[in-house]
Amino acid sequence: MSEQIAITLPDGSVRYEPAGVTARAVAEALGSRLARAAVAARVNGAVWDLDRPMHGDTTLEIITQDDPAALEVLRHSAAHVLATAVRQLFPEANIGFGPAIQDGFYYDFEVPRPFTPEDLQAIERKMREVIEADHRFVREEVERDEAQQRFRDDPLKLERLEEFGEGEVISVYTSGPFVDLCRGPHLTSTGRLSHFKLLHAAGAYWRGDSRRQMLQRIYGTAWFNKSDLDTYLHQLEEAERRDHRVLGKQLDLFSVQEDVGPGMILWHPRGAIVQYELRRFIEDELLRREYELVYTPHVTREDLFIRSGHLPLYEDQQFPAMGAAGGEAETVRYRVKPMNCPMHAVIYASRQRSYRDLPVRLAEVANVYRNELSGTLHGLLRVRMLTMDDAHIFCREDQIEEEIFDMLDLTELVLRTFGFEYRIDLATRPVKKIGGDAAWEVAERALQAALDRRKVTYGIDEGGGAFYGPKIDIKLRDAIGREWQGTTIQLDYQMPQRLGLEYAGSDNKPHQPVMIHRAIYGTLERFVGCLIEHFAGAFPVWLAPEQVRVVPITDGQAEAACTVHRRCRDAGIRSSVDDRNETLNYRVRDAELMKVPYMAVVGQREVEQGTIALRARGAKKKQEIVPVDEFVERAREIIRSRALTVWPER
RNA sequence: GCCACCGUAGCUCAGCGGUAGAGCUCUCGAUUCGUAAUCGAGUGGUCGUCGGUUCGAUUCCGACCGGUGGCUCCA
C-alpha cells in the first residue's frame, strides 16, 4: 500500500504520485522530450538528482540545459569524471575537493609528483573512456561511521568528514569505480557529459591555506553542446588577443624590466600620454568640484604609519624601513609610503579647522609602493608601484551623504566616458570591527541613502566592509566580461581618532571629523590595463597616444604632409608624419597595426585641393576626402568631447 | 611566499652534448609607390645568472633571478 504525495509543477498543476517517485519518472510521464532534455530537478527549491526519490509533498521543476543550474550540475559531474580518470591513472592520488566553478570545474589531488601537460592529455583520454562506459551516478546517504569506513584511505575526505555536525546528511556518490563524498547533485550518468576540455594544472593549497600542503589542481571546462564549448574556447583566445601585456608591448605603451624590478612599471612615451590624459581629465573635474590638490613625499617617517595603524596591520605589504640620512639619529626610520592618507591627515591637522571649513577635500594623484607577493604580480593589474587618484574628504557626519552622492556622480561620469559597464556593491560592517554600532548605523545609512538618491542598482556585500568603516566598491566589467576592482569609497572613523583630527563645532568644542577615502580610477596602472583590454588597444581619440598619422604618397608631398602635421599640432592634436622610404602599403599597414585613429594620406590631388584622404579607424567608409580645415575642426571637437566614436557619420 | 611551466638577437620564435638560426625591427643602397608587408646587402646573441656533471654545456643537473598560470566561486 503505497502512500501518495502531491507534486506541484511550475504551471501550478498538481500530480499525485506514489512516495519515492523520482523526478525522472515524472518527467517521462510529462513527455519524452522533456525527459530527454532533463538534467536535474528543482525540488522544493533545491537542486536534486533526477533519480533521487521524493517523499512528502513537493514542488517540482525539471531543470533543462537552459537553466543556469544545469551547467553547474554538468560541471560538477565533469569534476567527478576527471577524478575517476585520475584515480585510474594514478591510483595513489588522494582526492580533495572538486567543485563546479564559473565556466568550468576543477578537482584537487594530492599526488607524489605534479601533473605534466602529457598527463593532462592522458587524463583527458581516460575521461572519454569513463564517459563511454556511461556509469550511473548513484546517491546514498550514509552514517558517519559508514562514511569513515568507505573513505578510510582518503585522508582529505576524512578530514572533511570530521567537520560534519550531528544530524547533518552525509551523502556519497558512486559512479562506476569512483566513490566520492559529495553534496551533489549530479547528472544521471557519465555518458551525459561530452563537450569538455582540460585547460591546465596548477598548485593549490589544501583548503586555500598557505600553511597546509599544496595539492595539484586540474582545471577544465564543460558545456552541453559543442558550439558552446567552441564559443568559450574562442573567448579565451579573444582574451589572449586583448591581453594588455601583449598589446602593451606591441603598441609600445609600457614595459616591466628585470633591471628595474618586478611589478615596477616603466611607462613609455605612448603609455605615458594615456596616463597624462587620464590625470588631466580627473584633476580638472576635481577642481571643478572644489577639491584641492596636494603633493606629499614618497618617503616618510615610520612613526607616522605606526600612529595611523597601517604598519602593524600591513607590515608585510610594505617595503622594509630605511635609515635616516647622515647626521640624524639612527633611531629615526623611514618608509616608502603604501598610502597617502596619513599625509593628507597631517595636512588637515596643520591648522585649526572650523565646522564652517568642512568638508575639506584633499586630492593627490600619487605613487605609492606596496610589496605585493611576487606570485600575485600581473602586468598592469597588480603591481608594486601604483599611481592612485587618491583623495580624502574630511567632513561632518551630516555631510557624508552629500559627499558620497557627489562621488557617485563623478564615478558615473568617469566610467561612462569610457563606456565601461560596472557593478556597485555596498559593503557593510564586518564581524571584526572597531567603533560602536550607532556610528556604523549612521554611516551605512548615509551610504545607502546616497546610493538610493542616485537611483543606481547595487548589491549588498554583507559584512564585507573594512574594519574601520563601510565602503562602496565598484567593479569594472571589461569587454569580455571579467571584473576588476576599480572605484572604492570608504568611510573611516578610525584614522581621525588615531591621528587626533579635530574641528571646532558651532558649540566651540572640539569634534572629530569623518574621513572618506576614495579613488575613482582606483589605480592608473590597473585602469589603463583595463582600458587596453576594453578597447583592445584601439583607444578613443582623446586617449590615443598618436592621434593623426600623416602619410605622404611620395617624396613629392613630404612638405605638404609636414604642413598638415603642423596644422594638427597647432590645434593640439597629437600628430606625426610617416615619410619613411617605404611603400604606401607598408606605411598604411603600420599605422593600422598601431591603431592610430586617423590616417591622413596626402597625394598630389590632395595637395592641389587642400584636402586629405582620411582613413578613420573603424569607419564605414574606408576613406573619405576631407578639407584639412574641416578635419582639424572636427577632430578637435571629437577630442574635446572625449567621444568614443572616431569619426561619426554625418 | 608556495606549486607547475617557461627564459635563445630589440620583437616573435626554431634548434640542440661538438662553441648558434629564421622572419620582423634597425642601418645602408636601389625603388617614388593612391590605401594592410618592394627588392638587395649589412648590423645585431658570453642561448637569464651562478655553480656542478662532461674531453666538451645554449643543450643534462642544482641554486638563484625574472616571466606565466594558479593558490576554498567550500564535501
XYZ file of C-alpha atoms (C1' of nucleotides) in Angstrom:
725
model
C 0.000 0.000 0.000
C 1.970 2.984 -1.216
C 1.478 6.431 0.133
C 0.627 9.187 -2.395
C 2.412 12.514 -2.498
C 1.285 15.750 -4.131
C 3.737 17.209 -6.637
C 3.149 20.788 -7.647
C 4.555 21.697 -11.057
C 5.673 25.177 -12.157
C 2.417 25.785 -14.019
C 0.535 25.257 -10.762
C -0.902 21.872 -11.660
C -0.674 19.113 -9.079
C 0.111 15.468 -9.765
C -0.304 12.653 -7.297
C 2.388 10.033 -7.371
C 3.448 7.244 -5.074
C 6.002 8.321 -2.478
C 9.528 7.578 -3.614
C 8.839 8.603 -7.183
C 11.774 10.228 -8.973
C 11.816 13.444 -10.946
C 12.907 11.442 -13.943
C 9.734 9.328 -13.739
C 7.597 12.456 -13.515
C 9.432 13.983 -16.477
C 8.826 10.849 -18.513
C 5.163 10.978 -17.654
C 5.069 14.603 -18.779
C 6.644 13.909 -22.141
C 9.554 12.060 -23.659
C 11.123 15.253 -24.997
C 11.189 16.758 -21.533
C 12.604 13.541 -20.146
C 15.423 13.586 -22.679
C 16.187 17.245 -22.010
C 16.077 16.841 -18.246
C 19.377 17.413 -16.482
C 18.313 17.689 -12.861
C 15.323 18.704 -10.819
C 14.461 21.560 -8.547
C 12.639 20.029 -5.598
C 11.226 22.481 -3.074
C 13.742 24.987 -4.400
C 16.800 22.768 -4.044
C 18.589 21.181 -6.974
C 18.265 17.401 -6.898
C 19.375 14.417 -8.917
C 16.755 13.222 -11.361
C 16.897 9.784 -9.793
C 16.556 10.831 -6.188
C 13.281 9.572 -4.712
C 10.887 12.197 -3.435
C 8.973 11.708 -0.214
C 6.277 14.016 1.050
C 4.517 16.754 -0.858
C 6.830 18.825 -3.024
C 7.090 21.410 -5.692
C 8.988 20.142 -8.705
C 10.624 21.822 -11.649
C 12.530 19.875 -14.265
C 15.845 21.551 -14.948
C 16.886 21.515 -18.583
C 20.002 22.810 -20.301
C 18.700 26.372 -20.403
C 18.676 26.613 -16.625
C 21.913 28.066 -15.217
C 21.813 25.386 -12.522
C 22.113 22.740 -15.236
C 25.615 23.839 -16.182
C 26.655 23.652 -12.583
C 25.432 20.080 -12.358
C 27.160 19.205 -15.613
C 30.456 20.694 -14.483
C 30.310 19.159 -11.079
C 29.820 15.788 -12.741
C 32.691 16.575 -15.074
C 34.847 17.064 -11.994
C 33.901 13.562 -10.844
C 34.725 12.118 -14.239
C 38.080 13.866 -14.011
C 38.707 12.367 -10.592
C 37.655 8.954 -11.855
C 40.227 9.172 -14.640
C 42.965 10.432 -12.338
C 42.297 7.628 -9.859
C 42.657 5.079 -12.627
C 45.894 6.517 -13.948
C 47.322 7.461 -10.561
C 45.872 5.021 -8.016
C 47.936 6.600 -5.254
C 46.256 10.007 -5.687
C 44.249 11.305 -2.744
C 41.229 13.314 -3.706
C 40.479 16.764 -2.324
C 37.601 18.950 -3.457
C 36.172 19.147 -6.949
C 33.502 21.800 -7.434
C 31.923 23.461 -10.428
C 33.170 26.994 -10.899
C 32.441 29.891 -13.217
C 32.749 28.477 -16.750
C 34.102 25.125 -15.657
C 35.299 22.939 -12.864
C 38.379 21.751 -11.068
C 39.468 18.921 -8.867
C 42.315 18.931 -6.339
C 44.556 15.911 -5.902
C 47.312 15.014 -3.522
C 49.867 13.238 -5.682
C 53.552 12.410 -5.240
C 54.501 14.423 -8.312
C 52.761 17.269 -10.139
C 50.892 16.637 -13.363
C 52.616 17.325 -16.647
C 50.893 18.532 -19.819
C 51.256 14.966 -21.131
C 49.466 13.693 -18.030
C 46.584 16.018 -18.794
C 46.279 14.576 -22.288
C 46.289 11.051 -20.915
C 43.725 12.013 -18.276
C 41.503 13.570 -20.909
C 41.649 10.356 -22.962
C 40.808 8.324 -19.892
C 37.901 10.655 -19.166
C 36.468 9.859 -22.591
C 36.598 6.168 -21.669
C 34.747 6.879 -18.435
C 32.101 8.760 -20.407
C 31.932 5.928 -22.922
C 31.300 3.470 -20.076
C 28.288 5.587 -19.106
C 28.444 4.909 -15.357
C 25.340 5.871 -13.442
C 25.729 8.385 -10.616
C 24.241 6.691 -7.570
C 23.492 8.712 -4.483
C 23.443 7.272 -0.990
C 23.040 8.769 2.425
C 25.268 7.148 4.999
C 26.098 7.381 8.683
C 29.365 8.945 9.701
C 30.890 5.582 10.723
C 29.973 4.118 7.386
C 31.456 7.122 5.552
C 34.658 6.937 7.572
C 34.927 3.293 6.687
C 34.452 3.949 2.985
C 36.957 6.784 2.872
C 39.481 5.203 5.210
C 42.178 5.576 2.538
C 41.338 9.189 1.746
C 42.822 11.412 4.453
C 41.460 14.602 2.890
C 37.920 13.250 2.810
C 38.266 12.017 6.389
C 39.284 15.489 7.441
C 36.182 16.904 5.811
C 34.054 14.234 7.484
C 35.271 15.400 10.901
C 33.525 18.675 10.287
C 30.040 17.262 9.811
C 27.717 18.207 12.634
C 25.276 15.896 14.333
C 22.315 15.136 12.148
C 23.855 16.604 9.016
C 23.158 14.482 5.986
C 26.263 12.783 4.638
C 25.840 11.839 1.018
C 28.075 9.682 -1.115
C 28.055 9.416 -4.879
C 29.268 6.405 -6.774
C 29.857 6.394 -10.493
C 31.438 3.210 -11.753
C 34.709 2.649 -9.914
C 34.708 6.081 -8.306
C 33.221 6.926 -4.950
C 33.165 10.458 -3.584
C 31.930 12.220 -0.527
C 29.789 14.764 -2.267
C 26.838 17.020 -1.793
C 25.703 16.531 -5.383
C 23.625 16.767 -7.381
C 24.848 15.028 -10.498
C 23.846 14.048 -13.996
C 22.149 10.681 -14.217
C 25.226 9.109 -15.754
C 28.707 9.950 -17.004
C 27.545 9.431 -20.581
C 25.619 12.708 -20.424
C 28.909 14.570 -20.488
C 30.609 15.036 -23.812
C 31.820 18.557 -24.544
C 34.640 19.328 -22.195
C 38.314 20.174 -22.188
C 41.006 20.138 -19.553
C 42.696 23.512 -19.505
C 45.632 23.483 -17.147
C 47.068 22.217 -13.918
C 48.216 24.394 -11.056
C 49.204 24.107 -7.455
C 46.593 24.986 -4.868
C 46.854 24.866 -1.097
C 44.635 22.395 0.671
C 41.680 24.484 1.771
C 43.389 27.602 0.434
C 45.586 27.747 3.496
C 49.224 28.539 2.770
C 50.251 26.659 5.910
C 48.766 23.431 4.573
C 50.158 21.130 1.935
C 49.981 22.013 -1.722
C 47.681 19.921 -3.842
C 47.631 19.687 -7.607
C 44.562 21.211 -9.176
C 43.338 20.415 -12.660
C 41.052 22.946 -14.311
C 38.622 22.139 -17.070
C 35.567 23.480 -18.776
C 32.399 21.668 -19.826
C 29.320 22.595 -21.854
C 26.170 20.966 -23.115
C 26.979 21.329 -26.763
C 29.971 21.707 -28.976
C 29.176 25.199 -30.135
C 29.085 26.488 -26.543
C 32.417 24.851 -25.853
C 33.877 26.316 -29.034
C 32.487 29.738 -28.211
C 34.077 29.581 -24.797
C 37.436 28.437 -26.135
C 37.240 31.184 -28.708
C 36.537 33.659 -25.931
C 39.690 32.529 -24.189
C 41.613 33.184 -27.376
C 39.974 36.570 -27.679
C 41.041 37.363 -24.136
C 44.566 36.413 -25.091
C 44.422 38.660 -28.130
C 43.359 41.546 -25.921
C 45.888 40.801 -23.204
C 47.161 44.190 -22.084
C 50.652 42.817 -21.599
C 50.844 41.725 -25.215
C 49.233 44.894 -26.536
C 51.370 46.971 -24.218
C 54.431 45.635 -25.953
C 53.036 45.779 -29.476
C 51.813 49.341 -29.048
C 54.928 50.333 -27.111
C 52.925 51.576 -24.128
C 54.893 50.254 -21.167
C 57.285 47.585 -20.031
C 58.355 45.783 -16.908
C 62.036 45.001 -16.817
C 64.207 42.854 -14.694
C 66.768 45.630 -14.318
C 64.180 47.807 -12.647
C 62.258 45.226 -10.685
C 59.141 43.125 -10.763
C 55.855 44.974 -10.500
C 57.543 48.264 -11.374
C 56.007 49.756 -14.487
C 58.060 51.751 -16.964
C 55.675 53.956 -18.875
C 56.984 54.504 -22.382
C 56.050 57.779 -24.117
C 52.965 56.282 -25.743
C 51.654 54.868 -22.495
C 52.562 57.944 -20.504
C 50.285 60.029 -22.729
C 47.346 57.847 -21.799
C 48.082 58.366 -18.136
C 48.576 62.079 -18.689
C 45.156 62.410 -20.302
C 43.505 60.415 -17.531
C 45.097 62.638 -14.920
C 44.065 65.794 -16.693
C 40.541 64.538 -17.006
C 40.173 63.707 -13.330
C 42.088 66.681 -11.963
C 40.060 69.171 -13.995
C 36.917 67.513 -12.782
C 38.127 67.559 -9.158
C 38.958 71.248 -9.236
C 35.515 71.937 -10.647
C 34.080 70.018 -7.699
C 36.048 72.027 -5.155
C 38.673 69.503 -4.323
C 42.120 70.879 -3.543
C 45.246 69.317 -4.992
C 48.156 68.473 -2.706
C 51.526 66.796 -3.116
C 53.176 64.731 -0.412
C 56.535 62.939 -0.081
C 57.134 59.374 -1.221
C 59.113 58.648 1.902
C 58.028 59.498 5.415
C 58.965 58.748 8.987
C 57.915 55.334 10.042
C 56.270 56.634 13.229
C 53.515 58.160 11.165
C 52.490 54.769 9.810
C 52.653 53.324 13.296
C 50.334 56.026 14.594
C 47.980 55.692 11.634
C 47.764 51.986 12.358
C 48.939 50.888 8.925
C 52.264 49.412 9.851
C 51.082 46.950 12.469
C 48.430 45.692 10.062
C 50.154 45.802 6.708
C 53.816 45.462 7.541
C 54.343 42.510 5.231
C 52.903 44.528 2.376
C 55.211 47.473 2.959
C 58.790 47.759 1.859
C 61.275 47.473 4.700
C 62.353 50.506 6.649
C 65.370 52.557 5.645
C 67.680 54.568 7.812
C 67.937 58.307 8.013
C 70.500 60.345 6.116
C 73.753 61.020 7.920
C 73.589 63.207 10.975
C 70.127 62.263 12.132
C 69.610 59.906 14.998
C 69.856 56.323 13.931
C 66.593 55.595 15.638
C 64.688 57.591 13.027
C 63.490 55.205 10.369
C 61.726 55.948 7.128
C 59.290 54.078 4.936
C 58.256 54.425 1.370
C 54.553 55.177 1.527
C 51.950 52.498 0.843
C 49.129 55.030 1.010
C 48.607 58.762 1.207
C 46.007 59.097 3.906
C 48.304 59.801 6.858
C 49.980 62.646 4.983
C 46.663 64.120 3.956
C 45.521 63.864 7.550
C 48.626 65.730 8.623
C 47.851 68.499 6.144
C 44.340 68.665 7.550
C 45.745 68.964 11.042
C 48.257 71.614 10.029
C 45.906 74.315 11.195
C 42.771 74.656 13.238
C 39.598 73.768 11.386
C 36.126 75.093 11.945
C 32.902 73.287 11.181
C 32.471 76.007 8.580
C 35.592 74.812 6.726
C 34.215 71.358 6.174
C 34.233 69.450 4.020
C 37.930 69.651 3.246
C 38.689 67.641 0.133
C 42.351 66.872 -0.472
C 43.283 65.098 -3.684
C 46.552 63.786 -4.986
C 47.385 61.609 -7.936
C 50.278 59.909 -6.252
C 52.596 56.958 -6.467
C 52.532 54.552 -3.591
C 54.516 51.380 -3.116
C 53.272 48.040 -1.908
C 55.383 44.977 -1.552
C 52.901 42.560 -3.077
C 53.720 38.851 -3.076
C 55.757 38.100 -6.167
C 53.345 35.421 -7.337
C 50.403 37.798 -7.433
C 52.014 40.353 -9.748
C 50.300 40.568 -13.094
C 51.105 43.093 -15.809
C 49.473 46.415 -15.005
C 46.742 44.827 -12.951
C 48.776 44.004 -9.886
C 51.943 45.983 -9.393
C 54.275 47.179 -6.669
C 54.348 50.846 -7.595
C 50.889 52.121 -8.159
C 49.512 55.517 -9.076
C 46.356 56.270 -7.147
C 43.939 59.034 -7.973
C 43.545 59.384 -4.280
C 41.523 61.835 -2.252
C 40.444 62.229 1.330
C 37.404 64.121 2.387
C 37.223 65.351 5.949
C 33.641 66.143 6.840
C 30.938 66.136 9.453
C 28.622 63.194 9.792
C 25.723 65.174 8.408
C 27.752 65.816 5.248
C 28.542 62.216 4.437
C 25.536 61.581 2.281
C 26.082 64.659 0.130
C 29.755 63.823 -0.329
C 29.019 60.238 -1.316
C 26.353 61.448 -3.668
C 28.834 63.687 -5.448
C 31.428 60.930 -5.616
C 28.934 58.612 -7.232
C 28.146 61.342 -9.709
C 31.826 61.733 -10.527
C 32.285 57.986 -10.792
C 29.401 57.661 -13.166
C 30.720 60.485 -15.324
C 34.166 58.920 -15.482
C 33.130 55.346 -16.123
C 30.560 56.341 -18.719
C 33.171 58.323 -20.579
C 34.942 55.051 -21.287
C 31.818 53.054 -21.910
C 32.566 50.722 -19.053
C 29.880 48.607 -17.540
C 30.149 48.303 -13.812
C 28.667 46.793 -10.716
C 28.247 48.546 -7.399
C 28.421 46.856 -4.023
C 27.746 48.322 -0.620
C 29.923 46.518 1.895
C 28.522 46.627 5.416
C 30.018 46.108 8.871
C 32.199 43.044 9.307
C 32.345 40.877 12.398
C 35.736 42.249 13.363
C 35.209 45.967 13.550
C 36.023 48.993 15.599
C 33.584 51.658 16.670
C 30.124 51.379 18.119
C 27.072 50.116 16.321
C 25.468 53.548 16.438
C 28.223 55.104 14.313
C 28.123 52.203 11.878
C 24.401 52.585 11.632
C 24.727 56.258 10.694
C 27.488 55.539 8.203
C 25.736 52.675 6.472
C 22.521 54.602 6.254
C 24.290 57.591 4.727
C 25.915 55.433 2.060
C 22.665 53.712 1.317
C 20.762 56.992 1.151
C 23.257 58.391 -1.345
C 23.034 55.256 -3.493
C 19.243 55.363 -3.400
C 19.149 59.042 -4.245
C 21.279 58.383 -7.304
C 18.853 55.652 -8.237
C 21.581 53.185 -9.033
C 21.190 49.482 -8.556
C 23.662 47.952 -6.164
C 24.276 44.757 -4.288
C 24.874 44.449 -0.565
C 28.065 42.740 0.475
C 27.004 41.800 3.989
C 29.949 42.021 6.350
C 32.355 42.988 3.557
C 33.289 46.395 4.934
C 36.715 47.386 6.195
C 37.174 47.098 9.918
C 37.208 50.891 10.181
C 34.084 51.627 8.199
C 31.653 50.608 5.453
C 32.528 51.094 1.815
C 31.210 51.190 -1.699
C 33.144 49.144 -4.220
C 32.693 49.405 -7.941
C 33.863 46.642 -10.198
C 34.529 47.289 -13.852
C 33.456 44.741 -16.343
C 35.758 44.592 -19.339
C 34.811 43.756 -22.900
C 34.971 40.039 -22.263
C 33.054 40.049 -19.036
C 35.842 39.907 -16.488
C 35.505 42.076 -13.401
C 38.151 44.299 -11.852
C 38.030 46.331 -8.679
C 38.131 49.952 -9.725
C 36.469 52.693 -7.730
C 36.381 52.384 -3.998
C 34.808 54.751 -1.491
C 35.494 54.049 2.171
C 34.260 55.707 5.314
C 36.787 55.870 8.105
C 36.140 56.725 11.726
C 39.357 55.295 12.979
C 42.124 57.331 11.472
C 40.745 60.727 12.514
C 40.749 59.377 16.028
C 44.179 57.779 15.860
C 45.719 60.915 14.424
C 43.728 63.227 16.669
C 41.943 65.174 13.931
C 39.536 67.814 15.121
C 37.383 70.716 14.143
C 35.710 73.338 16.251
C 31.960 72.943 16.219
C 29.393 75.676 16.478
C 29.384 74.881 20.176
C 33.062 75.858 20.197
C 34.001 72.380 21.348
C 36.367 70.030 19.518
C 34.710 67.403 17.325
C 36.099 64.608 15.284
C 35.658 64.710 11.530
C 34.819 61.658 9.451
C 37.325 60.765 6.798
C 36.306 59.396 3.416
C 38.955 57.655 1.350
C 38.209 57.326 -2.317
C 39.806 56.577 -5.640
C 37.773 56.819 -8.810
C 40.082 55.117 -11.275
C 41.452 53.051 -8.428
C 44.978 52.919 -9.695
C 46.044 54.382 -13.003
C 48.002 51.216 -13.735
C 45.054 48.907 -13.348
C 42.723 51.342 -15.030
C 44.934 51.667 -18.084
C 45.311 47.889 -18.147
C 41.540 47.564 -18.186
C 41.272 50.259 -20.837
C 43.740 48.477 -23.078
C 41.755 45.257 -22.845
C 38.418 47.008 -23.050
C 39.358 48.780 -26.276
C 41.673 46.014 -27.490
C 44.340 48.717 -27.766
C 42.216 50.955 -30.008
C 41.862 53.904 -27.656
C 39.270 56.604 -28.191
C 40.837 59.564 -29.968
C 41.358 61.709 -26.874
C 43.433 58.955 -25.268
C 45.245 57.744 -28.368
C 48.991 58.268 -27.996
C 49.197 59.254 -31.644
C 46.007 60.744 -32.982
C 46.907 61.502 -36.559
C 49.496 59.968 -38.812
C 50.129 61.949 -41.948
C 51.274 59.767 -44.822
C 52.573 61.404 -47.984
C 52.282 59.143 -51.012
C 55.661 60.072 -52.451
C 58.534 62.367 -51.526
C 56.822 64.986 -53.664
C 54.215 65.518 -50.962
C 56.556 65.397 -47.981
C 56.475 69.112 -47.461
C 52.708 69.350 -47.792
C 52.415 66.488 -45.304
C 54.519 68.420 -42.832
C 52.211 71.384 -43.222
C 49.195 69.233 -42.392
C 51.104 67.827 -39.443
C 51.908 71.286 -38.118
C 48.299 72.359 -38.504
C 47.302 69.439 -36.310
C 49.965 70.110 -33.710
C 48.968 73.768 -33.541
C 45.389 72.664 -32.904
C 46.554 70.499 -30.004
C 46.217 67.247 -31.908
C 48.964 64.648 -31.488
C 50.224 64.091 -34.993
C 53.231 62.667 -36.768
C 54.440 62.266 -40.337
C 55.478 58.947 -41.787
C 57.673 59.854 -44.731
C 59.874 56.802 -44.426
C 61.225 55.345 -47.623
C 58.648 52.559 -47.667
C 55.717 51.755 -49.886
C 52.377 53.344 -49.155
C 51.000 49.908 -48.349
C 53.678 49.343 -45.801
C 53.055 52.612 -44.033
C 49.288 52.234 -44.071
C 49.658 48.813 -42.565
C 51.981 50.101 -39.871
C 49.597 52.886 -38.841
C 46.768 50.384 -38.888
C 48.642 47.993 -36.606
C 49.473 50.800 -34.222
C 45.744 51.538 -34.106
C 46.204 55.219 -34.906
C 42.679 56.662 -35.154
C 43.299 58.954 -38.131
C 45.475 58.376 -41.142
C 45.791 61.446 -43.329
C 47.056 60.327 -46.713
C 48.403 63.167 -48.821
C 48.878 62.672 -52.562
C 49.223 65.118 -55.391
C 45.443 65.554 -55.720
C 45.106 66.385 -52.025
C 47.966 68.873 -52.159
C 46.254 70.696 -55.004
C 42.865 70.724 -53.306
C 43.967 71.388 -49.726
C 42.412 68.128 -48.609
C 43.493 64.854 -47.065
C 42.405 61.337 -47.863
C 41.212 60.449 -44.388
C 41.261 56.897 -43.239
C 39.466 56.863 -39.896
C 39.840 53.773 -37.734
C 36.762 51.598 -37.805
C 34.794 53.963 -40.053
C 32.374 52.507 -42.542
C 33.872 54.435 -45.419
C 37.349 53.146 -45.948
C 38.468 56.574 -46.979
C 36.993 59.985 -47.288
C 38.344 63.137 -48.892
C 38.132 65.929 -46.328
C 39.401 69.519 -46.457
C 42.252 69.969 -43.992
C 40.409 72.741 -42.143
C 37.345 70.634 -41.699
C 39.328 67.664 -40.498
C 41.198 69.679 -37.886
C 37.994 71.282 -36.695
C 36.075 68.059 -36.351
C 38.941 66.071 -34.847
C 39.439 68.773 -32.278
C 35.802 68.598 -31.251
C 35.891 64.815 -31.043
C 38.922 65.033 -28.777
C 37.471 67.840 -26.680
C 34.257 65.948 -26.081
C 36.111 62.718 -25.321
C 33.907 60.926 -27.817
C 34.103 57.180 -28.131
C 33.440 57.236 -31.860
C 36.447 58.030 -34.005
C 34.674 59.689 -36.911
C 30.880 59.853 -36.591
C 28.904 59.602 -39.823
C 27.421 62.847 -40.953
C 55.587 33.412 -0.346
C 54.086 28.291 -2.292
C 53.353 24.636 -6.782
C 53.962 23.875 -12.019
C 55.673 25.570 -16.689
C 58.832 28.936 -19.269
C 63.618 32.337 -20.142
C 67.907 31.629 -27.384
C 69.164 38.803 -31.415
C 65.062 44.913 -29.879
C 60.292 41.624 -31.098
C 58.028 36.593 -32.403
C 60.141 32.017 -32.354
C 63.164 27.399 -34.393
C 67.337 24.429 -32.819
C 70.429 21.372 -29.656
C 76.050 17.227 -25.827
C 80.624 19.187 -30.616
C 81.065 26.576 -29.155
C 74.078 29.424 -32.861
C 69.430 30.112 -36.959
C 64.634 32.346 -39.415
C 61.123 36.286 -40.067
C 60.169 41.157 -38.476
C 62.683 45.582 -36.453
C 67.116 48.622 -37.167
C 71.264 50.658 -40.701
C 72.794 51.280 -45.878
C 71.627 51.006 -51.190
C 68.053 50.632 -55.100
C 62.869 51.841 -55.749
C 58.853 57.159 -55.540
C 54.778 53.851 -54.936
C 46.839 56.014 -54.214
C 45.448 52.742 -49.154
C 47.303 46.213 -44.555
C 54.339 43.776 -45.635
C 59.037 46.380 -52.718
C 63.949 44.228 -53.592
C 69.071 43.565 -52.085
C 73.001 43.960 -48.528
C 74.512 44.725 -43.547
C 74.423 45.387 -38.024
C 72.890 42.561 -34.019
C 73.359 36.970 -29.300
C 79.022 35.250 -23.055
C 71.466 30.991 -25.624
C 68.535 34.852 -17.897
C 72.738 34.488 -13.789
C 75.966 31.467 -10.890
C 77.675 26.647 -9.854
C 78.010 21.222 -10.985
C 78.427 16.742 -14.425
C 81.375 16.051 -19.010
C 87.195 15.809 -23.105
C 83.442 19.450 -24.381
C 77.178 22.555 -21.928
C 72.952 27.083 -25.029
C 71.594 21.736 -24.689
C 71.967 17.420 -18.721
C 71.640 18.572 -13.102
C 71.233 22.276 -8.940
C 70.579 27.083 -6.900
C 69.255 31.952 -7.789
C 66.857 35.971 -10.770
C 62.748 37.044 -13.894
C 58.059 35.808 -16.570
C 53.370 32.948 -16.915
C 49.164 30.128 -14.863
C 47.102 29.030 -10.205
C 46.683 29.127 -4.610
C 38.440 27.435 -0.757
C 33.189 30.861 -6.782
C 33.514 25.081 0.099
C 32.371 17.619 0.575
